[in-house]
Amino acid sequence: MTAPDPGLTDLIAAHWRSLDLLKMKYICSCGDWEYRDDDRERACASWCEHLALVVEQHTNGRIAELEAELAEVTDKWGLISHLLRSRCE
């Protein structure tokens, strides 16, 4: 098991669903999702899709960051390797 991503943990914790009784709609605490229907199961399914998209976007962003860091390290290692080889010749 890998260690959890603290940013993802905080992101998920910041997304909770509630029912606004005055406006008769379900809302997410992030403000980017609302559902106007009295069908509780469909509202829950819709919110789960919203949360899955948030997690996917965060994960894709982290993967892009890690790939960029890997490319940078690989470039630096290539330069170091080249310099070491040229000194040994």
PDB file of N, CA and C in Angstrom:
ATOM      1  N   MET A   1       0.840  -1.182   0.000  1.00  0.00           N
ATOM      2  CA  MET A   1       0.000   0.000   0.000  1.00  0.00           C
ATOM      3  C   MET A   1       0.882   1.240   0.000  1.00  0.00           C
ATOM      4  N   THR A   2       0.523   2.194  -0.813  1.00  0.00           N
ATOM      5  CA  THR A   2       1.302   3.423  -0.873  1.00  0.00           C
ATOM      6  C   THR A   2       0.739   4.454   0.103  1.00  0.00           C
ATOM      7  N   ALA A   3       1.576   5.412   0.424  1.00  0.00           N
ATOM      8  CA  ALA A   3       1.136   6.487   1.320  1.00  0.00           C
ATOM      9  C   ALA A   3       0.126   7.360   0.582  1.00  0.00           C
ATOM     10  N   PRO A   4      -0.882   7.855   1.268  1.00  0.00           N
ATOM     11  CA  PRO A   4      -1.878   8.698   0.597  1.00  0.00           C
ATOM     12  C   PRO A   4      -1.286  10.043   0.183  1.00  0.00           C
ATOM     13  N   ASP A   5      -1.829  10.594  -0.844  1.00  0.00           N
ATOM     14  CA  ASP A   5      -1.458  11.925  -1.311  1.00  0.00           C
ATOM     15  C   ASP A   5      -2.165  12.935  -0.407  1.00  0.00           C
ATOM     16  N   PRO A   6      -1.420  13.695   0.405  1.00  0.00           N
ATOM     17  CA  PRO A   6      -2.073  14.631   1.331  1.00  0.00           C
ATOM     18  C   PRO A   6      -2.951  15.657   0.614  1.00  0.00           C
ATOM     19  N   GLY A   7      -2.533  16.094  -0.554  1.00  0.00           N
ATOM     20  CA  GLY A   7      -3.340  17.046  -1.315  1.00  0.00           C
ATOM     21  C   GLY A   7      -4.668  16.444  -1.728  1.00  0.00           C
ATOM     22  N   LEU A   8      -4.642  15.174  -2.126  1.00  0.00           N
ATOM     23  CA  LEU A   8      -5.878  14.500  -2.523  1.00  0.00           C
ATOM     24  C   LEU A   8      -6.776  14.264  -1.318  1.00  0.00           C
ATOM     25  N   THR A   9      -6.175  13.900  -0.202  1.00  0.00           N
ATOM     26  CA  THR A   9      -6.950  13.688   1.023  1.00  0.00           C
ATOM     27  C   THR A   9      -7.677  14.969   1.421  1.00  0.00           C
ATOM     28  N   ASP A  10      -6.967  16.095   1.366  1.00  0.00           N
ATOM     29  CA  ASP A  10      -7.581  17.389   1.699  1.00  0.00           C
ATOM     30  C   ASP A  10      -8.663  17.762   0.688  1.00  0.00           C
ATOM     31  N   LEU A  11      -8.403  17.463  -0.583  1.00  0.00           N
ATOM     32  CA  LEU A  11      -9.366  17.778  -1.632  1.00  0.00           C
ATOM     33  C   LEU A  11     -10.672  17.020  -1.426  1.00  0.00           C
ATOM     34  N   ILE A  12     -10.565  15.743  -1.131  1.00  0.00           N
ATOM     35  CA  ILE A  12     -11.764  14.935  -0.895  1.00  0.00           C
ATOM     36  C   ILE A  12     -12.494  15.428   0.354  1.00  0.00           C
ATOM     37  N   ALA A  13     -11.732  15.752   1.386  1.00  0.00           N
ATOM     38  CA  ALA A  13     -12.356  16.235   2.625  1.00  0.00           C
ATOM     39  C   ALA A  13     -13.102  17.555   2.410  1.00  0.00           C
ATOM     40  N   ALA A  14     -12.679  18.322   1.416  1.00  0.00           N
ATOM     41  CA  ALA A  14     -13.314  19.613   1.146  1.00  0.00           C
ATOM     42  C   ALA A  14     -14.578  19.475   0.303  1.00  0.00           C
ATOM     43  N   HIS A  15     -14.908  18.262  -0.102  1.00  0.00           N
ATOM     44  CA  HIS A  15     -16.096  18.029  -0.927  1.00  0.00           C
ATOM     45  C   HIS A  15     -17.109  17.217  -0.130  1.00  0.00           C
ATOM     46  N   TRP A  16     -18.074  17.886   0.414  1.00  0.00           N
ATOM     47  CA  TRP A  16     -19.157  17.187   1.107  1.00  0.00           C
ATOM     48  C   TRP A  16     -20.479  17.707   0.577  1.00  0.00           C
ATOM     49  N   ARG A  17     -21.437  16.814   0.534  1.00  0.00           N
ATOM     50  CA  ARG A  17     -22.733  17.095  -0.071  1.00  0.00           C
ATOM     51  C   ARG A  17     -23.744  17.431   1.017  1.00  0.00           C
ATOM     52  N   SER A  18     -24.586  18.398   0.732  1.00  0.00           N
ATOM     53  CA  SER A  18     -25.641  18.736   1.681  1.00  0.00           C
ATOM     54  C   SER A  18     -26.899  19.135   0.911  1.00  0.00           C
ATOM     55  N   LEU A  19     -27.988  19.221   1.620  1.00  0.00           N
ATOM     56  CA  LEU A  19     -29.269  19.596   1.033  1.00  0.00           C
ATOM     57  C   LEU A  19     -29.626  20.998   1.494  1.00  0.00           C
ATOM     58  N   ASP A  20     -29.793  21.885   0.542  1.00  0.00           N
ATOM     59  CA  ASP A  20     -30.241  23.239   0.825  1.00  0.00           C
ATOM     60  C   ASP A  20     -31.767  23.215   0.804  1.00  0.00           C
ATOM     61  N   LEU A  21     -32.379  23.186   1.959  1.00  0.00           N
ATOM     62  CA  LEU A  21     -33.839  23.059   2.047  1.00  0.00           C
ATOM     63  C   LEU A  21     -34.580  24.283   1.523  1.00  0.00           C
ATOM     64  N   LEU A  22     -33.969  25.448   1.664  1.00  0.00           N
ATOM     65  CA  LEU A  22     -34.642  26.658   1.185  1.00  0.00           C
ATOM     66  C   LEU A  22     -34.744  26.679  -0.339  1.00  0.00           C
ATOM     67  N   LYS A  23     -33.711  26.204  -1.006  1.00  0.00           N
ATOM     68  CA  LYS A  23     -33.710  26.211  -2.471  1.00  0.00           C
ATOM     69  C   LYS A  23     -34.040  24.839  -3.056  1.00  0.00           C
ATOM     70  N   MET A  24     -34.251  23.859  -2.178  1.00  0.00           N
ATOM     71  CA  MET A  24     -34.580  22.492  -2.583  1.00  0.00           C
ATOM     72  C   MET A  24     -33.588  21.940  -3.618  1.00  0.00           C
ATOM     73  N   LYS A  25     -32.333  21.964  -3.247  1.00  0.00           N
ATOM     74  CA  LYS A  25     -31.310  21.399  -4.116  1.00  0.00           C
ATOM     75  C   LYS A  25     -30.175  20.845  -3.265  1.00  0.00           C
ATOM     76  N   TYR A  26     -29.500  19.846  -3.802  1.00  0.00           N
ATOM     77  CA  TYR A  26     -28.292  19.314  -3.185  1.00  0.00           C
ATOM     78  C   TYR A  26     -27.123  20.144  -3.691  1.00  0.00           C
ATOM     79  N   ILE A  27     -26.173  20.411  -2.813  1.00  0.00           N
ATOM     80  CA  ILE A  27     -25.000  21.192  -3.208  1.00  0.00           C
ATOM     81  C   ILE A  27     -23.736  20.538  -2.660  1.00  0.00           C
ATOM     82  N   CYS A  28     -22.624  20.791  -3.340  1.00  0.00           N
ATOM     83  CA  CYS A  28     -21.317  20.350  -2.853  1.00  0.00           C
ATOM     84  C   CYS A  28     -20.638  21.555  -2.211  1.00  0.00           C
ATOM     85  N   SER A  29     -19.884  21.298  -1.195  1.00  0.00           N
ATOM     86  CA  SER A  29     -19.218  22.390  -0.481  1.00  0.00           C
ATOM     87  C   SER A  29     -18.212  23.145  -1.349  1.00  0.00           C
ATOM     88  N   CYS A  30     -17.771  22.531  -2.460  1.00  0.00           N
ATOM     89  CA  CYS A  30     -16.815  23.211  -3.336  1.00  0.00           C
ATOM     90  C   CYS A  30     -17.478  24.322  -4.145  1.00  0.00           C
ATOM     91  N   GLY A  31     -18.815  24.242  -4.281  1.00  0.00           N
ATOM     92  CA  GLY A  31     -19.544  25.248  -5.035  1.00  0.00           C
ATOM     93  C   GLY A  31     -19.657  24.953  -6.526  1.00  0.00           C
ATOM     94  N   ASP A  32     -19.003  23.884  -7.005  1.00  0.00           N
ATOM     95  CA  ASP A  32     -19.027  23.560  -8.433  1.00  0.00           C
ATOM     96  C   ASP A  32     -20.085  22.536  -8.814  1.00  0.00           C
ATOM     97  N   TRP A  33     -20.878  22.073  -7.861  1.00  0.00           N
ATOM     98  CA  TRP A  33     -21.877  21.048  -8.155  1.00  0.00           C
ATOM     99  C   TRP A  33     -23.162  21.352  -7.403  1.00  0.00           C
ATOM    100  N   GLU A  34     -24.255  21.210  -8.114  1.00  0.00           N
ATOM    101  CA  GLU A  34     -25.568  21.276  -7.470  1.00  0.00           C
ATOM    102  C   GLU A  34     -26.513  20.373  -8.241  1.00  0.00           C
ATOM    103  N   TYR A  35     -27.537  19.909  -7.567  1.00  0.00           N
ATOM    104  CA  TYR A  35     -28.476  18.977  -8.174  1.00  0.00           C
ATOM    105  C   TYR A  35     -29.877  19.335  -7.717  1.00  0.00           C
ATOM    106  N   ARG A  36     -30.728  19.669  -8.667  1.00  0.00           N
ATOM    107  CA  ARG A  36     -32.105  20.076  -8.350  1.00  0.00           C
ATOM    108  C   ARG A  36     -33.066  18.937  -8.691  1.00  0.00           C
ATOM    109  N   ASP A  37     -33.234  18.043  -7.790  1.00  0.00           N
ATOM    110  CA  ASP A  37     -34.165  16.933  -7.968  1.00  0.00           C
ATOM    111  C   ASP A  37     -34.404  16.336  -6.593  1.00  0.00           C
ATOM    112  N   ASP A  38     -35.577  15.832  -6.365  1.00  0.00           N
ATOM    113  CA  ASP A  38     -35.858  15.261  -5.051  1.00  0.00           C
ATOM    114  C   ASP A  38     -35.508  13.775  -4.980  1.00  0.00           C
ATOM    115  N   ASP A  39     -34.966  13.207  -6.070  1.00  0.00           N
ATOM    116  CA  ASP A  39     -34.550  11.806  -6.073  1.00  0.00           C
ATOM    117  C   ASP A  39     -33.177  11.703  -5.411  1.00  0.00           C
ATOM    118  N   ARG A  40     -33.169  11.241  -4.193  1.00  0.00           N
ATOM    119  CA  ARG A  40     -31.941  11.203  -3.393  1.00  0.00           C
ATOM    120  C   ARG A  40     -30.882  10.277  -3.998  1.00  0.00           C
ATOM    121  N   GLU A  41     -31.297   9.139  -4.547  1.00  0.00           N
ATOM    122  CA  GLU A  41     -30.335   8.197  -5.127  1.00  0.00           C
ATOM    123  C   GLU A  41     -29.658   8.778  -6.362  1.00  0.00           C
ATOM    124  N   ARG A  42     -30.426   9.440  -7.218  1.00  0.00           N
ATOM    125  CA  ARG A  42     -29.827  10.055  -8.409  1.00  0.00           C
ATOM    126  C   ARG A  42     -28.914  11.213  -8.019  1.00  0.00           C
ATOM    127  N   ALA A  43     -29.289  11.953  -6.996  1.00  0.00           N
ATOM    128  CA  ALA A  43     -28.431  13.041  -6.510  1.00  0.00           C
ATOM    129  C   ALA A  43     -27.113  12.488  -5.992  1.00  0.00           C
ATOM    130  N   CYS A  44     -27.185  11.389  -5.256  1.00  0.00           N
ATOM    131  CA  CYS A  44     -25.970  10.777  -4.720  1.00  0.00           C
ATOM    132  C   CYS A  44     -25.072  10.270  -5.848  1.00  0.00           C
ATOM    133  N   ALA A  45     -25.676   9.623  -6.848  1.00  0.00           N
ATOM    134  CA  ALA A  45     -24.902   9.121  -7.991  1.00  0.00           C
ATOM    135  C   ALA A  45     -24.248  10.281  -8.746  1.00  0.00           C
ATOM    136  N   SER A  46     -24.980  11.364  -8.927  1.00  0.00           N
ATOM    137  CA  SER A  46     -24.435  12.532  -9.623  1.00  0.00           C
ATOM    138  C   SER A  46     -23.276  13.145  -8.840  1.00  0.00           C
ATOM    139  N   TRP A  47     -23.426  13.231  -7.517  1.00  0.00           N
ATOM    140  CA  TRP A  47     -22.350  13.788  -6.688  1.00  0.00           C
ATOM    141  C   TRP A  47     -21.124  12.885  -6.718  1.00  0.00           C
ATOM    142  N   CYS A  48     -21.333  11.578  -6.721  1.00  0.00           N
ATOM    143  CA  CYS A  48     -20.213  10.632  -6.803  1.00  0.00           C
ATOM    144  C   CYS A  48     -19.458  10.810  -8.118  1.00  0.00           C
ATOM    145  N   GLU A  49     -20.184  11.041  -9.201  1.00  0.00           N
ATOM    146  CA  GLU A  49     -19.535  11.311 -10.486  1.00  0.00           C
ATOM    147  C   GLU A  49     -18.726  12.604 -10.414  1.00  0.00           C
ATOM    148  N   HIS A  50     -19.281  13.614  -9.772  1.00  0.00           N
ATOM    149  CA  HIS A  50     -18.573  14.889  -9.591  1.00  0.00           C
ATOM    150  C   HIS A  50     -17.280  14.668  -8.805  1.00  0.00           C
ATOM    151  N   LEU A  51     -17.370  13.934  -7.716  1.00  0.00           N
ATOM    152  CA  LEU A  51     -16.196  13.679  -6.886  1.00  0.00           C
ATOM    153  C   LEU A  51     -15.155  12.852  -7.650  1.00  0.00           C
ATOM    154  N   ALA A  52     -15.598  11.866  -8.427  1.00  0.00           N
ATOM    155  CA  ALA A  52     -14.673  11.052  -9.226  1.00  0.00           C
ATOM    156  C   ALA A  52     -13.931  11.923 -10.237  1.00  0.00           C
ATOM    157  N   LEU A  53     -14.625  12.878 -10.839  1.00  0.00           N
ATOM    158  CA  LEU A  53     -13.980  13.777 -11.794  1.00  0.00           C
ATOM    159  C   LEU A  53     -12.944  14.652 -11.100  1.00  0.00           C
ATOM    160  N   VAL A  54     -13.256  15.143  -9.921  1.00  0.00           N
ATOM    161  CA  VAL A  54     -12.312  15.964  -9.150  1.00  0.00           C
ATOM    162  C   VAL A  54     -11.044  15.154  -8.843  1.00  0.00           C
ATOM    163  N   VAL A  55     -11.230  13.911  -8.421  1.00  0.00           N
ATOM    164  CA  VAL A  55     -10.090  13.042  -8.100  1.00  0.00           C
ATOM    165  C   VAL A  55      -9.270  12.763  -9.367  1.00  0.00           C
ATOM    166  N   GLU A  56      -9.954  12.489 -10.472  1.00  0.00           N
ATOM    167  CA  GLU A  56      -9.257  12.208 -11.728  1.00  0.00           C
ATOM    168  C   GLU A  56      -8.426  13.409 -12.180  1.00  0.00           C
ATOM    169  N   GLN A  57      -9.012  14.600 -12.116  1.00  0.00           N
ATOM    170  CA  GLN A  57      -8.287  15.801 -12.519  1.00  0.00           C
ATOM    171  C   GLN A  57      -7.068  16.033 -11.627  1.00  0.00           C
ATOM    172  N   HIS A  58      -7.221  15.831 -10.336  1.00  0.00           N
ATOM    173  CA  HIS A  58      -6.103  16.004  -9.409  1.00  0.00           C
ATOM    174  C   HIS A  58      -5.004  14.980  -9.727  1.00  0.00           C
ATOM    175  N   THR A  59      -5.409  13.734  -9.934  1.00  0.00           N
ATOM    176  CA  THR A  59      -4.447  12.667 -10.209  1.00  0.00           C
ATOM    177  C   THR A  59      -3.706  12.930 -11.515  1.00  0.00           C
ATOM    178  N   ASN A  60      -4.423  13.346 -12.552  1.00  0.00           N
ATOM    179  CA  ASN A  60      -3.777  13.662 -13.825  1.00  0.00           C
ATOM    180  C   ASN A  60      -2.782  14.806 -13.672  1.00  0.00           C
ATOM    181  N   GLY A  61      -3.129  15.791 -12.861  1.00  0.00           N
ATOM    182  CA  GLY A  61      -2.209  16.897 -12.597  1.00  0.00           C
ATOM    183  C   GLY A  61      -0.950  16.434 -11.888  1.00  0.00           C
ATOM    184  N   ARG A  62      -1.120  15.564 -10.893  1.00  0.00           N
ATOM    185  CA  ARG A  62       0.047  15.036 -10.159  1.00  0.00           C
ATOM    186  C   ARG A  62       0.922  14.195 -11.076  1.00  0.00           C
ATOM    187  N   ILE A  63       0.309  13.386 -11.946  1.00  0.00           N
ATOM    188  CA  ILE A  63       1.086  12.566 -12.888  1.00  0.00           C
ATOM    189  C   ILE A  63       1.901  13.466 -13.805  1.00  0.00           C
ATOM    190  N   ALA A  64       1.296  14.529 -14.304  1.00  0.00           N
ATOM    191  CA  ALA A  64       2.011  15.467 -15.177  1.00  0.00           C
ATOM    192  C   ALA A  64       3.189  16.107 -14.438  1.00  0.00           C
ATOM    193  N   GLU A  65       2.979  16.482 -13.169  1.00  0.00           N
ATOM    194  CA  GLU A  65       4.063  17.058 -12.366  1.00  0.00           C
ATOM    195  C   GLU A  65       5.209  16.062 -12.198  1.00  0.00           C
ATOM    196  N   LEU A  66       4.870  14.816 -11.882  1.00  0.00           N
ATOM    197  CA  LEU A  66       5.897  13.794 -11.675  1.00  0.00           C
ATOM    198  C   LEU A  66       6.637  13.470 -12.969  1.00  0.00           C
ATOM    199  N   GLU A  67       5.921  13.433 -14.081  1.00  0.00           N
ATOM    200  CA  GLU A  67       6.578  13.192 -15.366  1.00  0.00           C
ATOM    201  C   GLU A  67       7.547  14.319 -15.711  1.00  0.00           C
ATOM    202  N   ALA A  68       7.168  15.563 -15.402  1.00  0.00           N
ATOM    203  CA  ALA A  68       8.054  16.706 -15.654  1.00  0.00           C
ATOM    204  C   ALA A  68       9.303  16.619 -14.776  1.00  0.00           C
ATOM    205  N   GLU A  69       9.123  16.241 -13.513  1.00  0.00           N
ATOM    206  CA  GLU A  69      10.270  16.089 -12.616  1.00  0.00           C
ATOM    207  C   GLU A  69      11.185  14.967 -13.098  1.00  0.00           C
ATOM    208  N   LEU A  70      10.606  13.864 -13.544  1.00  0.00           N
ATOM    209  CA  LEU A  70      11.392  12.744 -14.051  1.00  0.00           C
ATOM    210  C   LEU A  70      12.182  13.151 -15.287  1.00  0.00           C
ATOM    211  N   ALA A  71      11.555  13.911 -16.191  1.00  0.00           N
ATOM    212  CA  ALA A  71      12.247  14.375 -17.388  1.00  0.00           C
ATOM    213  C   ALA A  71      13.417  15.280 -17.017  1.00  0.00           C
ATOM    214  N   GLU A  72      13.212  16.130 -16.025  1.00  0.00           N
ATOM    215  CA  GLU A  72      14.283  17.029 -15.586  1.00  0.00           C
ATOM    216  C   GLU A  72      15.453  16.241 -15.002  1.00  0.00           C
ATOM    217  N   VAL A  73      15.157  15.273 -14.156  1.00  0.00           N
ATOM    218  CA  VAL A  73      16.213  14.450 -13.554  1.00  0.00           C
ATOM    219  C   VAL A  73      16.933  13.640 -14.637  1.00  0.00           C
ATOM    220  N   THR A  74      16.169  13.100 -15.577  1.00  0.00           N
ATOM    221  CA  THR A  74      16.765  12.313 -16.655  1.00  0.00           C
ATOM    222  C   THR A  74      17.698  13.187 -17.488  1.00  0.00           C
ATOM    223  N   ASP A  75      17.288  14.418 -17.793  1.00  0.00           N
ATOM    224  CA  ASP A  75      18.154  15.338 -18.541  1.00  0.00           C
ATOM    225  C   ASP A  75      19.430  15.645 -17.770  1.00  0.00           C
ATOM    226  N   LYS A  76      19.305  15.901 -16.481  1.00  0.00           N
ATOM    227  CA  LYS A  76      20.487  16.199 -15.660  1.00  0.00           C
ATOM    228  C   LYS A  76      21.412  14.992 -15.593  1.00  0.00           C
ATOM    229  N   TRP A  77      20.840  13.800 -15.438  1.00  0.00           N
ATOM    230  CA  TRP A  77      21.656  12.594 -15.373  1.00  0.00           C
ATOM    231  C   TRP A  77      22.372  12.372 -16.701  1.00  0.00           C
ATOM    232  N   GLY A  78      21.699  12.648 -17.799  1.00  0.00           N
ATOM    233  CA  GLY A  78      22.318  12.510 -19.112  1.00  0.00           C
ATOM    234  C   GLY A  78      23.501  13.447 -19.252  1.00  0.00           C
ATOM    235  N   LEU A  79      23.370  14.676 -18.784  1.00  0.00           N
ATOM    236  CA  LEU A  79      24.464  15.639 -18.841  1.00  0.00           C
ATOM    237  C   LEU A  79      25.622  15.195 -17.960  1.00  0.00           C
ATOM    238  N   ILE A  80      25.332  14.766 -16.741  1.00  0.00           N
ATOM    239  CA  ILE A  80      26.378  14.291 -15.827  1.00  0.00           C
ATOM    240  C   ILE A  80      27.081  13.076 -16.418  1.00  0.00           C
ATOM    241  N   SER A  81      26.314  12.153 -16.945  1.00  0.00           N
ATOM    242  CA  SER A  81      26.874  10.939 -17.548  1.00  0.00           C
ATOM    243  C   SER A  81      27.790  11.306 -18.717  1.00  0.00           C
ATOM    244  N   HIS A  82      27.361  12.246 -19.543  1.00  0.00           N
ATOM    245  CA  HIS A  82      28.160  12.682 -20.685  1.00  0.00           C
ATOM    246  C   HIS A  82      29.478  13.303 -20.212  1.00  0.00           C
ATOM    247  N   LEU A  83      29.408  14.150 -19.192  1.00  0.00           N
ATOM    248  CA  LEU A  83      30.619  14.800 -18.673  1.00  0.00           C
ATOM    249  C   LEU A  83      31.581  13.776 -18.084  1.00  0.00           C
ATOM    250  N   LEU A  84      31.077  12.803 -17.363  1.00  0.00           N
ATOM    251  CA  LEU A  84      31.929  11.769 -16.771  1.00  0.00           C
ATOM    252  C   LEU A  84      32.589  10.919 -17.852  1.00  0.00           C
ATOM    253  N   ARG A  85      31.842  10.552 -18.879  1.00  0.00           N
ATOM    254  CA  ARG A  85      32.408   9.765 -19.976  1.00  0.00           C
ATOM    255  C   ARG A  85      33.489  10.530 -20.702  1.00  0.00           C
ATOM    256  N   SER A  86      33.267  11.834 -20.916  1.00  0.00           N
ATOM    257  CA  SER A  86      34.261  12.621 -21.648  1.00  0.00           C
ATOM    258  C   SER A  86      35.535  12.785 -20.838  1.00  0.00           C
ATOM    259  N   ARG A  87      35.469  12.770 -19.523  1.00  0.00           N
ATOM    260  CA  ARG A  87      36.671  12.874 -18.695  1.00  0.00           C
ATOM    261  C   ARG A  87      37.454  11.558 -18.660  1.00  0.00           C
ATOM    262  N   CYS A  88      36.765  10.463 -18.797  1.00  0.00           N
ATOM    263  CA  CYS A  88      37.414   9.162 -18.742  1.00  0.00           C
ATOM    264  C   CYS A  88      38.088   8.787 -20.055  1.00  0.00           C
ATOM    265  N   GLU A  89      37.781   9.489 -21.110  1.00  0.00           N
ATOM    266  CA  GLU A  89      38.358   9.152 -22.415  1.00  0.00           C
ATOM    267  C   GLU A  89      39.703   9.761 -22.611  1.00  0.00           C
TER     268      GLU A  89
END
